Amino acid sequence: MFNQNQNKFILDNDKALAALLYVLQKVKNLYNIMKVIYFADKEHLSKYGRLIYGETYKAMKSGQVPSRMYDMIKFVRGEGTVFFDNKIKEMFEVKGNDVVAKEKPNVGYLSESDKKVLDKAIDVYGKTHYINLFRKSHKDSAYNETELNQEITLDKIINSLDNKETVKKYLENLYC
């Protein structure tokens, strides 16, 4: 799950799709979806010592963008350069700035802790107005310490946590 040589968690595409479909049950707006995933991931990392599905994030003008999830959405929309199995086009569709599930998530891929932090992030950020969410995401130190269009490193995300020392020690003990 964690590659200590790259200081990254290993991406799980099936779990990423399950997480997206899980969020789509209550959130449709693309911007809100991206922020729900980011803030849920931060909380999961803080509480449980891992990201939900091993996502990497980029610092974009709009804030933190989950790279793999956004690639999936662009693929379904007919854009982008990353290709996925065409079956995902049967699972959700993109209509303007809205993403709409065509299928229910396979929650078997998601742990109870995954669902717990996703539910909390959905409740807090799922319907938050764009400008308020923009302000919140742009106050994040991991985002602010990253050049625009570059990857927000896991170290920066960990350092943005209130319990960063605990998380660092946990990961060192677990994976070293």
mmCIF file with all atom_site columns, C-alpha atoms in Angstrom, residues 66-127:
data_model
loop_
_atom_site.group_PDB
_atom_site.id
_atom_site.type_symbol
_atom_site.label_atom_id
_atom_site.label_alt_id
_atom_site.label_comp_id
_atom_site.label_asym_id
_atom_site.label_entity_id
_atom_site.label_seq_id
_atom_site.pdbx_PDB_ins_code
_atom_site.Cartn_x
_atom_site.Cartn_y
_atom_site.Cartn_z
_atom_site.occupancy
_atom_site.B_iso_or_equiv
_atom_site.pdbx_formal_charge
_atom_site.auth_seq_id
_atom_site.auth_comp_id
_atom_site.auth_asym_id
_atom_site.auth_atom_id
_atom_site.pdbx_PDB_model_num
ATOM 1  C CA . PRO A 1 66  ? -7.009  14.403 -7.295  1.00 0.00 ? 66  PRO A CA 1
ATOM 2  C CA . SER A 1 67  ? -5.001  13.454 -10.386 1.00 0.00 ? 67  SER A CA 1
ATOM 3  C CA . ARG A 1 68  ? -6.263  9.934  -11.063 1.00 0.00 ? 68  ARG A CA 1
ATOM 4  C CA . MET A 1 69  ? -9.889  10.723 -10.329 1.00 0.00 ? 69  MET A CA 1
ATOM 5  C CA . TYR A 1 70  ? -9.754  13.768 -12.582 1.00 0.00 ? 70  TYR A CA 1
ATOM 6  C CA . ASP A 1 71  ? -8.156  11.618 -15.307 1.00 0.00 ? 71  ASP A CA 1
ATOM 7  C CA . MET A 1 72  ? -11.112 9.210  -15.031 1.00 0.00 ? 72  MET A CA 1
ATOM 8  C CA . ILE A 1 73  ? -13.590 12.060 -15.342 1.00 0.00 ? 73  ILE A CA 1
ATOM 9  C CA . LYS A 1 74  ? -11.761 13.536 -18.341 1.00 0.00 ? 74  LYS A CA 1
ATOM 10 C CA . PHE A 1 75  ? -11.684 10.091 -19.992 1.00 0.00 ? 75  PHE A CA 1
ATOM 11 C CA . VAL A 1 76  ? -15.451 9.691  -19.598 1.00 0.00 ? 76  VAL A CA 1
ATOM 12 C CA . ARG A 1 77  ? -15.890 13.246 -20.907 1.00 0.00 ? 77  ARG A CA 1
ATOM 13 C CA . GLY A 1 78  ? -13.835 12.312 -23.993 1.00 0.00 ? 78  GLY A CA 1
ATOM 14 C CA . GLU A 1 79  ? -10.792 14.395 -23.042 1.00 0.00 ? 79  GLU A CA 1
ATOM 15 C CA . GLY A 1 80  ? -7.397  13.748 -21.582 1.00 0.00 ? 80  GLY A CA 1
ATOM 16 C CA . THR A 1 81  ? -4.516  11.483 -22.419 1.00 0.00 ? 81  THR A CA 1
ATOM 17 C CA . VAL A 1 82  ? -4.916  8.727  -19.823 1.00 0.00 ? 82  VAL A CA 1
ATOM 18 C CA . PHE A 1 83  ? -6.996  5.760  -20.950 1.00 0.00 ? 83  PHE A CA 1
ATOM 19 C CA . PHE A 1 84  ? -9.165  3.457  -18.864 1.00 0.00 ? 84  PHE A CA 1
ATOM 20 C CA . ASP A 1 85  ? -11.369 0.486  -19.600 1.00 0.00 ? 85  ASP A CA 1
ATOM 21 C CA . ASN A 1 86  ? -14.403 1.743  -21.536 1.00 0.00 ? 86  ASN A CA 1
ATOM 22 C CA . LYS A 1 87  ? -16.617 0.091  -18.907 1.00 0.00 ? 87  LYS A CA 1
ATOM 23 C CA . ILE A 1 88  ? -16.212 3.141  -16.689 1.00 0.00 ? 88  ILE A CA 1
ATOM 24 C CA . LYS A 1 89  ? -18.217 5.122  -19.252 1.00 0.00 ? 89  LYS A CA 1
ATOM 25 C CA . GLU A 1 90  ? -21.154 2.905  -18.291 1.00 0.00 ? 90  GLU A CA 1
ATOM 26 C CA . MET A 1 91  ? -20.692 3.721  -14.596 1.00 0.00 ? 91  MET A CA 1
ATOM 27 C CA . PHE A 1 92  ? -20.948 7.519  -14.674 1.00 0.00 ? 92  PHE A CA 1
ATOM 28 C CA . GLU A 1 93  ? -21.358 10.405 -17.085 1.00 0.00 ? 93  GLU A CA 1
ATOM 29 C CA . VAL A 1 94  ? -20.262 14.024 -17.156 1.00 0.00 ? 94  VAL A CA 1
ATOM 30 C CA . LYS A 1 95  ? -22.763 16.762 -17.996 1.00 0.00 ? 95  LYS A CA 1
ATOM 31 C CA . GLY A 1 96  ? -21.053 20.145 -17.955 1.00 0.00 ? 96  GLY A CA 1
ATOM 32 C CA . ASN A 1 97  ? -19.767 20.609 -14.404 1.00 0.00 ? 97  ASN A CA 1
ATOM 33 C CA . ASP A 1 98  ? -21.874 17.775 -13.028 1.00 0.00 ? 98  ASP A CA 1
ATOM 34 C CA . VAL A 1 99  ? -20.844 14.153 -12.706 1.00 0.00 ? 99  VAL A CA 1
ATOM 35 C CA . VAL A 1 100 ? -23.733 11.701 -12.508 1.00 0.00 ? 100 VAL A CA 1
ATOM 36 C CA . ALA A 1 101 ? -23.507 8.076  -11.399 1.00 0.00 ? 101 ALA A CA 1
ATOM 37 C CA . LYS A 1 102 ? -25.167 5.466  -13.593 1.00 0.00 ? 102 LYS A CA 1
ATOM 38 C CA . GLU A 1 103 ? -24.321 2.671  -11.144 1.00 0.00 ? 103 GLU A CA 1
ATOM 39 C CA . LYS A 1 104 ? -24.063 2.241  -7.416  1.00 0.00 ? 104 LYS A CA 1
ATOM 40 C CA . PRO A 1 105 ? -20.577 1.988  -5.916  1.00 0.00 ? 105 PRO A CA 1
ATOM 41 C CA . ASN A 1 106 ? -19.053 -1.366 -5.117  1.00 0.00 ? 106 ASN A CA 1
ATOM 42 C CA . VAL A 1 107 ? -18.714 -0.562 -1.423  1.00 0.00 ? 107 VAL A CA 1
ATOM 43 C CA . GLY A 1 108 ? -16.827 -3.816 -0.916  1.00 0.00 ? 108 GLY A CA 1
ATOM 44 C CA . TYR A 1 109 ? -13.733 -1.892 -2.009  1.00 0.00 ? 109 TYR A CA 1
ATOM 45 C CA . LEU A 1 110 ? -14.226 0.706  0.740   1.00 0.00 ? 110 LEU A CA 1
ATOM 46 C CA . SER A 1 111 ? -13.404 0.114  4.396   1.00 0.00 ? 111 SER A CA 1
ATOM 47 C CA . GLU A 1 112 ? -15.602 1.423  7.193   1.00 0.00 ? 112 GLU A CA 1
ATOM 48 C CA . SER A 1 113 ? -13.019 4.127  7.874   1.00 0.00 ? 113 SER A CA 1
ATOM 49 C CA . ASP A 1 114 ? -13.054 5.116  4.171   1.00 0.00 ? 114 ASP A CA 1
ATOM 50 C CA . LYS A 1 115 ? -16.836 5.517  4.234   1.00 0.00 ? 115 LYS A CA 1
ATOM 51 C CA . LYS A 1 116 ? -16.735 7.368  7.552   1.00 0.00 ? 116 LYS A CA 1
ATOM 52 C CA . VAL A 1 117 ? -14.372 10.108 6.329   1.00 0.00 ? 117 VAL A CA 1
ATOM 53 C CA . LEU A 1 118 ? -16.085 10.322 2.932   1.00 0.00 ? 118 LEU A CA 1
ATOM 54 C CA . ASP A 1 119 ? -19.459 10.771 4.649   1.00 0.00 ? 119 ASP A CA 1
ATOM 55 C CA . LYS A 1 120 ? -18.051 13.500 6.882   1.00 0.00 ? 120 LYS A CA 1
ATOM 56 C CA . ALA A 1 121 ? -16.433 15.313 3.939   1.00 0.00 ? 121 ALA A CA 1
ATOM 57 C CA . ILE A 1 122 ? -19.664 15.001 1.937   1.00 0.00 ? 122 ILE A CA 1
ATOM 58 C CA . ASP A 1 123 ? -21.609 16.542 4.833   1.00 0.00 ? 123 ASP A CA 1
ATOM 59 C CA . VAL A 1 124 ? -19.123 19.389 5.288   1.00 0.00 ? 124 VAL A CA 1
ATOM 60 C CA . TYR A 1 125 ? -18.045 20.143 1.698   1.00 0.00 ? 125 TYR A CA 1
ATOM 61 C CA . GLY A 1 126 ? -20.570 18.475 -0.597  1.00 0.00 ? 126 GLY A CA 1
ATOM 62 C CA . LYS A 1 127 ? -22.899 21.469 -0.848  1.00 0.00 ? 127 LYS A CA 1
#
